[in-house]
Coordinates of C-alpha atoms and ligand atoms in Angstrom, one line a residue:
M1 CA -15.6 7.0 -4.1
L2 CA -14.3 3.5 -3.5
R3 CA -12.8 2.4 -6.8
T4 CA -12.4 4.0 -10.2
F5 CA -14.7 1.4 -11.8
D6 CA -17.9 -0.5 -10.9
T7 CA -17.2 -3.8 -9.1
H8 CA -20.7 -5.2 -9.5
K9 CA -23.4 -5.2 -12.1
I10 CA -25.7 -7.8 -10.5
R11 CA -24.9 -7.5 -6.7
K12 CA -26.6 -4.5 -5.1
T13 CA -23.8 -2.5 -3.5
R14 CA -23.7 1.0 -2.1
E15 CA -21.2 3.2 -0.5
L16 CA -21.8 4.2 3.2
S17 CA -18.9 6.6 3.1
G18 CA -18.9 9.8 1.1
R19 CA -21.4 11.3 3.5
L20 CA -21.6 12.7 7.0
W21 CA -21.6 10.4 10.0
D22 CA -22.0 11.3 13.7
F23 CA -18.7 11.4 15.6
T24 CA -18.5 11.3 19.4
P25 CA -15.2 11.2 21.1
A26 CA -14.8 9.4 24.5
E27 CA -12.0 11.5 25.9
G28 CA -10.8 15.1 26.2
E29 CA -12.7 18.4 26.4
Y30 CA -15.2 17.3 23.8
A31 CA -16.0 13.9 25.4
G32 CA -19.6 12.9 24.7
K33 CA -20.3 15.7 22.3
T34 CA -21.5 14.6 18.9
Q35 CA -20.7 16.4 15.7
K36 CA -21.1 15.6 12.0
V37 CA -17.9 14.5 10.1
M38 CA -17.2 13.2 6.7
V39 CA -16.3 9.5 6.3
P40 CA -13.7 8.7 5.3
S41 CA -11.6 11.2 7.2
C42 CA -8.9 11.3 9.9
L43 CA -10.0 12.5 13.3
E44 CA -6.8 14.6 13.8
T45 CA -8.1 16.9 11.0
Y46 CA -11.2 17.9 13.0
P47 CA -11.0 21.3 14.7
G48 CA -9.6 20.8 18.2
F49 CA -8.6 17.2 17.6
G50 CA -5.1 17.7 16.2
N51 CA -3.5 15.6 18.8
Y52 CA -6.4 13.4 20.0
R53 CA -5.5 9.8 21.0
G54 CA -8.0 7.4 22.3
L55 CA -11.5 6.0 21.7
A56 CA -14.2 7.6 19.6
D57 CA -17.5 6.5 18.0
Y58 CA -18.6 6.9 14.4
E59 CA -22.3 6.2 13.7
T60 CA -24.6 6.1 10.7
T61 CA -27.7 4.3 9.6
F62 CA -28.6 2.2 6.6
E63 CA -31.7 0.6 5.1
A64 CA -31.5 -3.2 4.4
Q65 CA -33.2 -6.5 4.7
G66 CA -31.7 -10.0 4.7
N67 CA -28.0 -10.7 4.4
V68 CA -25.5 -7.9 4.1
R69 CA -21.7 -7.6 3.9
L70 CA -20.1 -4.5 5.1
E71 CA -16.6 -3.8 4.0
F72 CA -14.3 -1.3 5.7
K73 CA -11.3 -0.4 3.5
G74 CA -9.3 1.0 6.4
V75 CA -9.9 2.0 10.0
S76 CA -7.1 3.3 12.1
H77 CA -5.8 1.7 14.3
F78 CA -8.4 -0.5 15.9
A79 CA -12.1 -0.9 15.1
R80 CA -15.1 -2.5 16.9
V81 CA -18.2 -2.7 14.7
F82 CA -21.7 -2.7 16.2
I83 CA -24.8 -3.3 14.1
D84 CA -28.1 -2.4 15.9
G85 CA -26.1 -2.2 19.1
R86 CA -24.6 -5.8 18.8
E87 CA -20.8 -6.2 18.4
T88 CA -20.2 -8.0 15.2
A89 CA -16.5 -7.6 14.4
S90 CA -13.3 -6.2 15.6
H91 CA -10.1 -5.5 13.6
Y92 CA -6.6 -4.2 14.1
G93 CA -4.7 -2.9 11.1
S94 CA -4.8 0.7 10.0
Y95 CA -4.2 0.1 6.3
T96 CA -5.9 -3.1 5.4
P97 CA -9.6 -3.9 4.6
F98 CA -11.9 -6.1 6.6
S99 CA -15.5 -7.2 6.2
V100 CA -18.3 -8.4 8.3
C101 CA -21.4 -10.4 7.2
V102 CA -24.8 -10.2 9.0
T103 CA -27.6 -12.5 8.1
G104 CA -31.4 -12.2 8.4
L105 CA -31.7 -8.5 9.0
A106 CA -35.3 -7.4 9.3
A107 CA -36.5 -4.9 6.7
G108 CA -36.0 -1.3 7.9
T109 CA -33.4 1.1 9.2
H110 CA -30.3 -0.3 11.0
T111 CA -27.6 1.5 13.0
L112 CA -24.0 1.0 12.4
K113 CA -21.5 2.2 15.0
V114 CA -17.7 1.9 14.7
T115 CA -15.7 2.5 17.8
V116 CA -12.2 3.4 16.8
D117 CA -9.1 3.6 18.9
N118 CA -6.0 5.5 17.7
A119 CA -4.1 5.2 21.0
F120 CA -0.6 3.7 21.1
R121 CA -0.8 0.4 22.9
D122 CA 1.4 -2.7 23.1
E123 CA -1.2 -4.8 21.4
Y124 CA -1.1 -2.5 18.4
S125 CA 2.5 -3.5 17.6
L126 CA 2.8 -1.7 14.3
D127 CA 1.6 1.7 15.4
F128 CA 3.8 3.8 17.7
P129 CA 5.3 7.3 17.6
N130 CA 7.1 7.4 14.3
D131 CA 8.7 9.4 11.6
Y132 CA 5.2 9.8 10.1
M133 CA 1.8 10.4 11.6
S134 CA -0.3 7.4 12.7
Y135 CA -3.7 9.0 12.1
G136 CA -7.0 7.7 13.5
G137 CA -10.5 7.3 12.3
I138 CA -12.4 5.6 9.4
S139 CA -9.8 6.7 7.0
R140 CA -10.9 4.8 3.9
G141 CA -14.2 4.0 2.3
V142 CA -17.1 1.8 3.6
C143 CA -19.5 -0.2 1.5
L144 CA -22.5 -2.3 2.0
D145 CA -23.4 -5.2 -0.3
E146 CA -26.7 -7.1 -0.3
I147 CA -25.8 -10.7 -0.6
G148 CA -27.6 -14.1 -0.7
E149 CA -26.5 -17.3 0.9
L150 CA -23.5 -17.8 -1.5
F151 CA -21.4 -14.9 -2.7
L152 CA -18.0 -14.3 -4.5
Q153 CA -15.3 -13.0 -2.1
W154 CA -12.4 -12.5 -4.5
V155 CA -10.9 -13.6 -7.8
H156 CA -7.2 -13.7 -8.4
I157 CA -5.8 -13.9 -12.0
T158 CA -2.1 -14.7 -12.5
P159 CA -0.7 -14.2 -16.0
L160 CA 2.0 -17.0 -16.2
K161 CA 3.5 -16.9 -19.7
E162 CA 3.0 -15.6 -23.2
E163 CA 3.9 -17.5 -26.4
S164 CA 3.0 -16.1 -29.8
G165 CA 0.3 -13.9 -28.4
V166 CA -1.3 -16.6 -26.3
W167 CA -1.3 -15.9 -22.6
T168 CA -1.5 -18.7 -20.1
V169 CA -3.2 -17.7 -16.9
R170 CA -4.3 -19.2 -13.6
A171 CA -7.5 -18.2 -11.9
E172 CA -8.5 -18.7 -8.3
V173 CA -11.9 -17.9 -7.1
S174 CA -13.1 -17.6 -3.5
V175 CA -16.7 -18.2 -2.6
R176 CA -18.4 -17.9 0.8
N177 CA -21.3 -20.0 1.9
L178 CA -23.2 -18.4 4.8
T179 CA -25.4 -21.4 5.5
E180 CA -24.8 -24.6 7.4
R181 CA -25.2 -26.8 4.4
A182 CA -23.4 -27.4 1.0
G183 CA -24.3 -24.9 -1.6
C184 CA -24.8 -25.3 -5.3
A185 CA -24.1 -22.9 -8.2
L186 CA -22.6 -22.5 -11.6
L187 CA -19.4 -20.5 -11.4
S188 CA -18.4 -18.7 -14.6
L189 CA -15.5 -16.4 -15.3
S190 CA -14.6 -14.2 -18.2
L191 CA -11.4 -12.4 -18.7
A192 CA -10.8 -9.7 -21.3
G193 CA -14.2 -10.5 -22.7
Q194 CA -13.3 -14.2 -23.2
E195 CA -15.3 -16.9 -21.4
L196 CA -12.8 -19.0 -19.5
I197 CA -14.7 -21.0 -16.9
S198 CA -18.1 -22.5 -16.5
S199 CA -18.0 -25.0 -13.6
Q200 CA -20.6 -26.4 -11.3
I201 CA -19.6 -25.9 -7.6
S202 CA -20.9 -27.2 -4.3
P203 CA -19.2 -25.1 -1.7
A204 CA -19.2 -26.4 1.9
P205 CA -20.2 -23.9 4.7
G206 CA -17.6 -21.2 5.2
E207 CA -15.0 -20.2 2.6
Q208 CA -13.9 -22.3 -0.4
S209 CA -11.5 -21.5 -3.1
Y210 CA -11.3 -23.0 -6.6
T211 CA -8.2 -23.0 -8.8
F212 CA -8.2 -23.3 -12.6
E213 CA -4.9 -23.9 -14.3
N214 CA -3.9 -23.5 -18.0
L215 CA -6.5 -21.1 -19.1
T216 CA -5.6 -19.2 -22.2
V217 CA -6.3 -15.7 -23.4
T218 CA -5.5 -14.3 -26.9
G219 CA -5.5 -11.0 -28.7
V220 CA -4.7 -8.8 -25.7
T221 CA -2.2 -5.9 -25.5
P222 CA 0.3 -6.4 -22.7
W223 CA 0.3 -3.9 -19.8
S224 CA 3.4 -1.7 -19.7
M225 CA 4.4 1.7 -18.3
D226 CA 3.9 3.3 -21.7
S227 CA 0.8 1.5 -22.6
P228 CA -1.1 0.5 -19.4
V229 CA -3.9 -1.5 -21.0
L230 CA -6.4 -3.0 -18.5
Y231 CA -8.9 -5.8 -19.0
P232 CA -12.0 -6.7 -17.0
I233 CA -12.3 -9.9 -14.9
Q234 CA -15.9 -10.9 -14.4
A235 CA -17.0 -13.7 -12.2
R236 CA -20.6 -14.8 -11.8
L237 CA -22.6 -17.2 -9.8
S238 CA -25.9 -18.5 -11.2
Q239 CA -28.6 -21.1 -10.5
D240 CA -31.1 -22.3 -13.0
G241 CA -29.8 -19.9 -15.6
Q242 CA -30.3 -16.9 -13.2
V243 CA -27.2 -14.9 -12.2
F244 CA -27.5 -14.1 -8.5
D245 CA -24.0 -12.7 -7.7
D246 CA -21.1 -11.2 -9.6
L247 CA -17.7 -9.6 -9.0
I248 CA -15.8 -7.4 -11.4
D249 CA -12.1 -6.5 -11.2
R250 CA -9.4 -5.6 -13.6
T251 CA -6.0 -6.9 -14.5
G252 CA -3.2 -6.3 -17.1
F253 CA -1.1 -8.8 -18.9
R254 CA 2.4 -8.5 -17.8
L255 CA 5.2 -10.7 -16.3
V256 CA 7.7 -9.4 -13.7
Q257 CA 10.9 -11.4 -13.6
V258 CA 14.3 -11.1 -12.0
Q259 CA 17.2 -12.1 -14.2
D260 CA 20.8 -11.6 -13.1
N261 CA 21.0 -8.0 -11.9
R262 CA 17.9 -6.8 -13.7
I263 CA 14.1 -6.6 -13.0
L264 CA 12.3 -7.4 -16.2
L265 CA 8.8 -6.2 -17.1
N266 CA 7.6 -8.3 -20.0
G267 CA 11.2 -9.2 -20.8
R268 CA 12.5 -5.6 -20.7
P269 CA 14.9 -4.4 -17.9
V270 CA 13.2 -1.5 -16.0
R271 CA 15.0 1.5 -14.7
I272 CA 13.2 2.8 -11.6
K273 CA 12.8 6.5 -11.2
G274 CA 10.6 6.6 -8.2
F275 CA 9.3 8.3 -5.1
C276 CA 8.5 7.0 -1.7
R277 CA 5.1 8.4 -0.7
H278 CA 3.2 8.6 2.5
E279 CA -0.6 9.1 2.4
D280 CA -0.5 12.5 4.1
H281 CA -2.1 15.9 3.6
P282 CA -2.7 18.7 6.1
H283 CA -6.4 18.9 5.2
F284 CA -7.1 15.1 5.0
G285 CA -4.5 13.3 7.1
C286 CA -4.0 9.9 5.5
A287 CA -7.6 10.0 4.1
L288 CA -6.8 11.6 0.8
P289 CA -9.9 12.0 -1.5
A290 CA -9.6 10.7 -5.1
E291 CA -9.0 14.2 -6.4
A292 CA -6.0 14.7 -4.2
I293 CA -4.6 11.3 -5.0
A294 CA -4.9 12.0 -8.7
R295 CA -3.2 15.3 -8.3
D296 CA -0.3 13.7 -6.5
L297 CA 0.0 11.2 -9.4
Q298 CA -0.1 14.0 -11.9
L299 CA 2.8 15.6 -10.2
V300 CA 4.7 12.3 -10.1
R301 CA 4.2 12.0 -13.8
D302 CA 5.2 15.6 -14.4
L303 CA 8.4 14.9 -12.6
G304 CA 9.2 12.2 -15.1
A305 CA 9.0 9.4 -12.4
N306 CA 7.7 5.9 -13.2
S307 CA 7.3 4.3 -9.8
I308 CA 6.0 4.8 -6.2
R309 CA 7.0 2.9 -3.1
T310 CA 4.0 2.9 -0.7
S311 CA 6.1 3.6 2.3
H312 CA 5.4 2.2 4.9
Y313 CA 2.0 0.4 4.5
P314 CA -0.5 -0.9 2.0
N315 CA -2.2 1.9 0.2
D316 CA -5.8 2.8 -0.7
E317 CA -7.2 0.8 -3.6
L318 CA -8.1 4.1 -5.3
F319 CA -4.4 4.9 -5.5
L320 CA -3.6 1.5 -6.9
D321 CA -6.5 1.8 -9.5
M322 CA -5.0 5.1 -10.7
C323 CA -1.4 3.6 -10.9
D324 CA -2.8 0.7 -13.0
E325 CA -4.4 3.3 -15.3
M326 CA -1.4 5.6 -15.5
G327 CA 1.3 2.8 -15.9
I328 CA 3.0 3.7 -12.6
L329 CA 4.9 0.8 -11.1
V330 CA 4.2 0.2 -7.4
W331 CA 6.4 -1.3 -4.7
E332 CA 3.8 -2.1 -2.1
E333 CA 4.9 -3.0 1.4
N334 CA 3.4 -4.2 4.7
H335 CA 3.0 -1.9 7.6
A336 CA 6.3 -1.7 9.5
R337 CA 8.8 1.1 9.9
G338 CA 12.0 1.0 11.8
L339 CA 11.2 -1.6 14.5
S340 CA 14.0 -2.5 16.8
E341 CA 14.7 -6.1 17.8
E342 CA 12.9 -5.4 21.1
Q343 CA 9.8 -4.1 19.3
M344 CA 9.9 -7.2 17.1
R345 CA 9.8 -9.3 20.2
N346 CA 6.4 -8.0 21.0
P347 CA 4.2 -11.2 20.8
F348 CA 1.7 -9.3 18.7
F349 CA 4.3 -8.2 16.1
E350 CA 4.8 -11.2 13.9
P351 CA 1.1 -12.3 13.7
Q352 CA 0.0 -8.7 13.0
C353 CA 2.6 -8.3 10.2
E354 CA 1.5 -11.6 8.7
E355 CA -2.2 -10.5 8.9
V356 CA -1.3 -7.3 7.0
I357 CA 0.5 -9.3 4.4
R358 CA -2.4 -11.7 3.9
A359 CA -5.0 -8.9 3.7
M360 CA -2.8 -6.8 1.4
I361 CA -2.1 -9.6 -1.1
T362 CA -5.7 -10.9 -1.1
A363 CA -7.1 -7.4 -1.8
H364 CA -4.5 -6.1 -4.2
Y365 CA -3.5 -9.3 -6.1
N366 CA -4.8 -8.2 -9.5
H367 CA -3.2 -4.8 -9.8
P368 CA -0.7 -5.0 -12.6
S369 CA 1.1 -1.9 -11.3
I370 CA 2.3 -3.7 -8.2
Y371 CA 5.7 -5.2 -9.2
I372 CA 7.3 -5.8 -5.8
W373 CA 6.0 -6.9 -2.5
G374 CA 8.1 -5.3 0.3
I375 CA 8.2 -5.9 4.0
L376 CA 9.7 -4.5 7.2
N377 CA 11.4 -1.2 6.2
E378 CA 14.6 -0.7 8.3
C379 CA 13.8 -3.3 10.9
A380 CA 16.3 -5.5 12.7
S381 CA 17.7 -7.4 9.7
D382 CA 21.1 -7.5 11.6
T383 CA 19.8 -9.9 14.3
A384 CA 18.9 -13.6 14.5
L385 CA 15.4 -12.8 15.6
G386 CA 15.0 -10.2 12.8
R387 CA 16.1 -12.8 10.3
E388 CA 13.4 -15.3 11.5
C389 CA 10.8 -12.6 10.9
Y390 CA 12.1 -11.7 7.4
Q391 CA 12.2 -15.4 6.6
A392 CA 8.7 -16.1 7.8
Q393 CA 7.2 -13.2 6.1
F394 CA 8.9 -13.8 2.7
S395 CA 7.8 -17.4 2.8
L396 CA 4.2 -16.3 3.6
I397 CA 4.3 -13.9 0.6
R398 CA 5.7 -16.6 -1.7
S399 CA 2.9 -19.0 -0.5
L400 CA 0.3 -16.4 -1.6
D401 CA 1.9 -15.0 -4.7
L402 CA 4.8 -16.3 -6.7
S403 CA 4.3 -13.9 -9.6
R404 CA 6.1 -10.9 -8.0
P405 CA 9.6 -10.5 -6.6
V406 CA 10.0 -9.5 -2.9
S407 CA 12.3 -7.1 -1.3
Y408 CA 12.9 -5.0 1.9
A409 CA 14.6 -1.6 2.4
S410 CA 17.6 -2.1 4.7
C411 CA 19.8 0.5 6.5
K412 CA 22.0 -2.1 8.2
Y413 CA 24.8 -2.1 5.5
N414 CA 27.5 -4.6 6.3
A415 CA 25.8 -5.8 9.5
D416 CA 22.7 -7.1 7.5
I417 CA 22.3 -10.8 7.7
C418 CA 19.2 -11.3 5.5
Q419 CA 20.3 -10.3 2.0
D420 CA 20.1 -13.9 0.8
L421 CA 16.3 -13.9 1.5
P422 CA 14.7 -11.4 -1.0
D423 CA 14.8 -11.5 -4.8
I424 CA 15.9 -7.9 -5.0
C425 CA 18.4 -6.2 -2.6
S426 CA 17.3 -2.7 -1.5
W427 CA 19.2 -0.1 0.5
N428 CA 18.3 3.2 2.0
M429 CA 21.1 5.8 1.9
Y430 CA 21.4 9.5 2.5
P431 CA 24.8 10.6 1.1
Y432 CA 25.7 14.2 1.8
W433 CA 22.8 14.4 4.3
Y434 CA 23.3 12.0 7.2
D435 CA 27.0 11.4 6.2
D436 CA 29.5 12.5 3.7
E437 CA 30.3 9.3 1.8
T438 CA 29.5 9.4 -1.9
A439 CA 26.6 7.3 -3.3
V440 CA 29.1 5.7 -5.7
K441 CA 31.3 4.5 -2.8
K442 CA 28.2 3.2 -0.9
I443 CA 27.0 1.2 -3.9
E444 CA 30.4 -0.2 -4.6
D445 CA 30.8 -1.3 -1.0
L446 CA 27.3 -2.9 -0.9
D447 CA 28.0 -4.7 -4.2
A448 CA 31.3 -6.0 -2.7
F449 CA 29.5 -7.0 0.5
L450 CA 26.9 -8.9 -1.5
G451 CA 29.5 -10.4 -3.8
K452 CA 31.5 -11.9 -0.9
Q453 CA 28.3 -13.8 0.0
G454 CA 27.8 -14.9 -3.6
I455 CA 24.7 -12.8 -3.9
H456 CA 24.0 -11.5 -7.4
K457 CA 20.6 -9.9 -7.5
P458 CA 19.2 -6.6 -8.7
L459 CA 19.9 -3.7 -6.5
I460 CA 17.6 -0.8 -5.8
V461 CA 18.3 2.4 -3.8
S462 CA 15.0 2.3 -1.9
E463 CA 15.5 5.7 -0.3
V464 CA 17.7 8.7 -1.0
G465 CA 17.1 12.3 -0.2
A466 CA 17.7 15.4 1.9
G467 CA 15.5 17.9 3.9
A468 CA 14.4 21.4 3.1
I469 CA 11.8 23.8 4.5
Y470 CA 9.7 25.3 1.8
A471 CA 10.6 28.9 1.0
F472 CA 13.8 28.8 3.1
R473 CA 16.3 30.1 0.5
D474 CA 19.9 30.6 1.6
T475 CA 22.9 31.7 -0.3
A476 CA 25.1 29.8 2.2
K477 CA 23.2 26.7 1.4
D478 CA 22.7 25.9 5.0
V479 CA 20.9 22.9 6.4
W480 CA 17.1 23.0 5.7
S481 CA 17.5 25.3 2.8
E482 CA 15.9 24.5 -0.5
D483 CA 19.2 25.4 -2.1
L484 CA 21.1 22.6 -0.2
Q485 CA 18.4 20.0 -0.8
A486 CA 18.5 20.8 -4.6
E487 CA 22.3 20.5 -4.7
I488 CA 22.3 17.2 -2.7
L489 CA 19.6 15.5 -4.7
G490 CA 21.4 16.5 -7.9
K491 CA 24.6 14.8 -6.7
Q492 CA 22.8 11.8 -5.3
L493 CA 20.8 11.1 -8.5
T494 CA 23.7 11.7 -10.9
E495 CA 25.9 9.3 -8.9
I496 CA 23.3 6.6 -8.5
F497 CA 22.2 6.5 -12.1
S498 CA 25.9 6.4 -13.1
K499 CA 26.2 3.0 -11.4
E500 CA 24.6 0.5 -13.9
R501 CA 24.7 -2.1 -11.1
C502 CA 21.8 -0.4 -9.7
S503 CA 18.3 -0.8 -11.2
G504 CA 17.1 2.6 -10.0
L505 CA 16.1 4.6 -7.0
Y506 CA 13.3 5.9 -4.9
I507 CA 13.6 9.5 -3.6
W508 CA 12.7 10.0 0.0
Q509 CA 10.1 11.5 -0.4
F510 CA 7.3 12.8 -2.5
C511 CA 5.8 15.4 -0.1
D512 CA 6.6 16.7 3.4
V513 CA 4.6 14.7 6.0
R514 CA 3.5 15.3 9.6
V515 CA 5.4 13.2 12.2
S516 CA 4.4 12.0 15.6
R517 CA 4.5 14.6 18.3
I518 CA 6.5 12.6 20.8
W519 CA 10.2 12.4 20.2
W520 CA 10.2 12.5 16.4
A521 CA 8.9 16.1 16.3
M522 CA 12.0 17.2 18.3
R523 CA 14.2 16.2 15.4
R524 CA 11.9 17.4 12.6
P525 CA 11.4 21.2 12.2
K526 CA 7.7 22.2 11.9
S527 CA 6.9 18.6 13.1
R528 CA 7.3 17.5 9.5
N529 CA 9.7 15.1 7.8
N530 CA 10.8 17.8 5.4
K531 CA 12.5 15.7 2.7
G532 CA 9.6 16.2 0.3
L533 CA 10.2 17.4 -3.2
V534 CA 7.0 19.3 -2.7
D535 CA 5.8 20.6 0.7
E536 CA 2.8 19.3 2.5
Y537 CA 0.5 21.5 0.3
R538 CA 2.3 20.2 -2.8
R539 CA 4.2 23.4 -3.5
P540 CA 7.3 22.5 -5.4
K541 CA 10.7 23.2 -3.9
L542 CA 13.8 24.1 -5.8
A543 CA 14.8 20.5 -6.2
Y544 CA 11.7 19.8 -8.2
D545 CA 13.2 21.0 -11.4
V546 CA 16.5 19.4 -10.7
V547 CA 14.9 16.0 -10.3
K548 CA 12.6 16.5 -13.2
G549 CA 15.6 17.4 -15.4
I550 CA 17.4 14.2 -14.5
F551 CA 14.4 11.9 -14.6
E552 CA 13.1 13.2 -17.9
K553 CA 16.4 12.4 -19.6
L554 CA 16.4 8.8 -18.6
E555 CA 14.3 6.1 -20.4
N556 CA 12.0 3.8 -18.5
Y557 CA 14.1 0.8 -19.5
W558 CA 17.9 0.1 -19.4
Ligands
ADA609 C1 14.5 6.1 6.9 C2 13.0 5.7 6.9 C3 12.0 6.8 6.5 C4 12.5 8.1 7.0 C5 13.9 8.5 6.6 C6 14.4 9.8 7.1 O1 15.2 5.7 5.9 O2 12.8 4.5 6.2 O3 10.8 6.4 7.0 O4 12.4 8.1 8.4 O5 14.7 7.5 7.1 O6 13.8 10.8 6.7 O7 15.4 9.8 7.8

């Protein structure tokens, strides 16, 4: 399953995932031995492959003729794609989609081989042993579209303002022309069932995008946490009255604005009651099937939460589709956790971060649930080089999307030199866990630190939490007991919500997650980051009811 709705009615599209492929590792005791595995999946979940690092091949076949477009929603970390034995694409970026077009395929059966590499290498600057597991494999869906010479690549809808029930929106449509000559088609677009555009286009070879300003839509219900109403976006290309390509997406009508110390959703100040969540499960690695994602979101809802931070990378579109439908706000961030200045000096680092940002925003633009774009969690925001990266990446985001505020989760406290750059200031803190200072004191100090620089922006506690090993109960409330975690979370949440200066918080973290074997595992019992409110199998810890009790009493808005 790739999305929760159909993305085409005209274009012939089919999923190549959701079935068994041949998997052949290149290294280790099973080198050269082929077995059947489900795609998508993570290779570390296959028996005997728990700690495999290196190259491996995934192979399948498909029937097609003419021009096709293959889209890979996520391959970790690096992929080389071969069609009928010929290399047609390569891609680095574990959590972002990429596509490849092949023209003039002869009718019949074709082979598709994807060589993946999940090793840690300098040229994969965002993947290294970390406080989560960098899984490998074809970890998200794969689809095959039959296309002609011209096809629709993406449509971006931006709701800009609402006056007396009339929404003004901007539409941008990207078309690809696979030929060497100018194309010719009628482009039409409807939104919420209303025809907005009908325009003759002559796209040059390659990619072209068309922007349409001042479009208006009436009679729609705004998207909100309590009433997450979605509307279809339908783009079509036709010639001589015959529609030959289409693209369907969804959006919601809502504005996200920052005013003084508050984040406004359609004019109302939101109170964030959130969780940071890794895509991780002992059975699936980061390749959670739709059912498991939906179950996570049900738990999030049961806990009375209203937001998720996709720490620390862009998430599967299925997850975003479900958040759109459930009214869960999403802070989505690029792929970067805890890089030092030295790691940020890696020449691959900045271009790879920017590539992730471009791919993330292009693919996820229309999701109304996404209300913040985040970058560079706990990186070197206390150094001049770090500042250059934060600056460059925020300007890139703003050049791609001005409709959402930007932020980053900092742990540099008074040494941070980048707080003037984002729209929202966000801080990770672990009072009573990593240190004994109260949350109240921390927030007051940060507020004073920002105030001295003349910075008056909304403040979010982007991480707060404590660890516990599931089923370890202890009357002495010793470290790693569920009892201590429950007590600490109770204190942290009560203190943070008592500070109205703060727009809300994200608990670190939703579920326990596997961490890398090297180094990190030595500081993490059971090789897990155990700060989950539920363990890796989603069994609730004592803190579950404490958090639920606090979250449920608080409204979604200030
Ligand atoms: C950081 C980091 C998280 C996690 C957390 C922890 O704040 O952003 O990824 O490592 O600390 O558990 O200490």
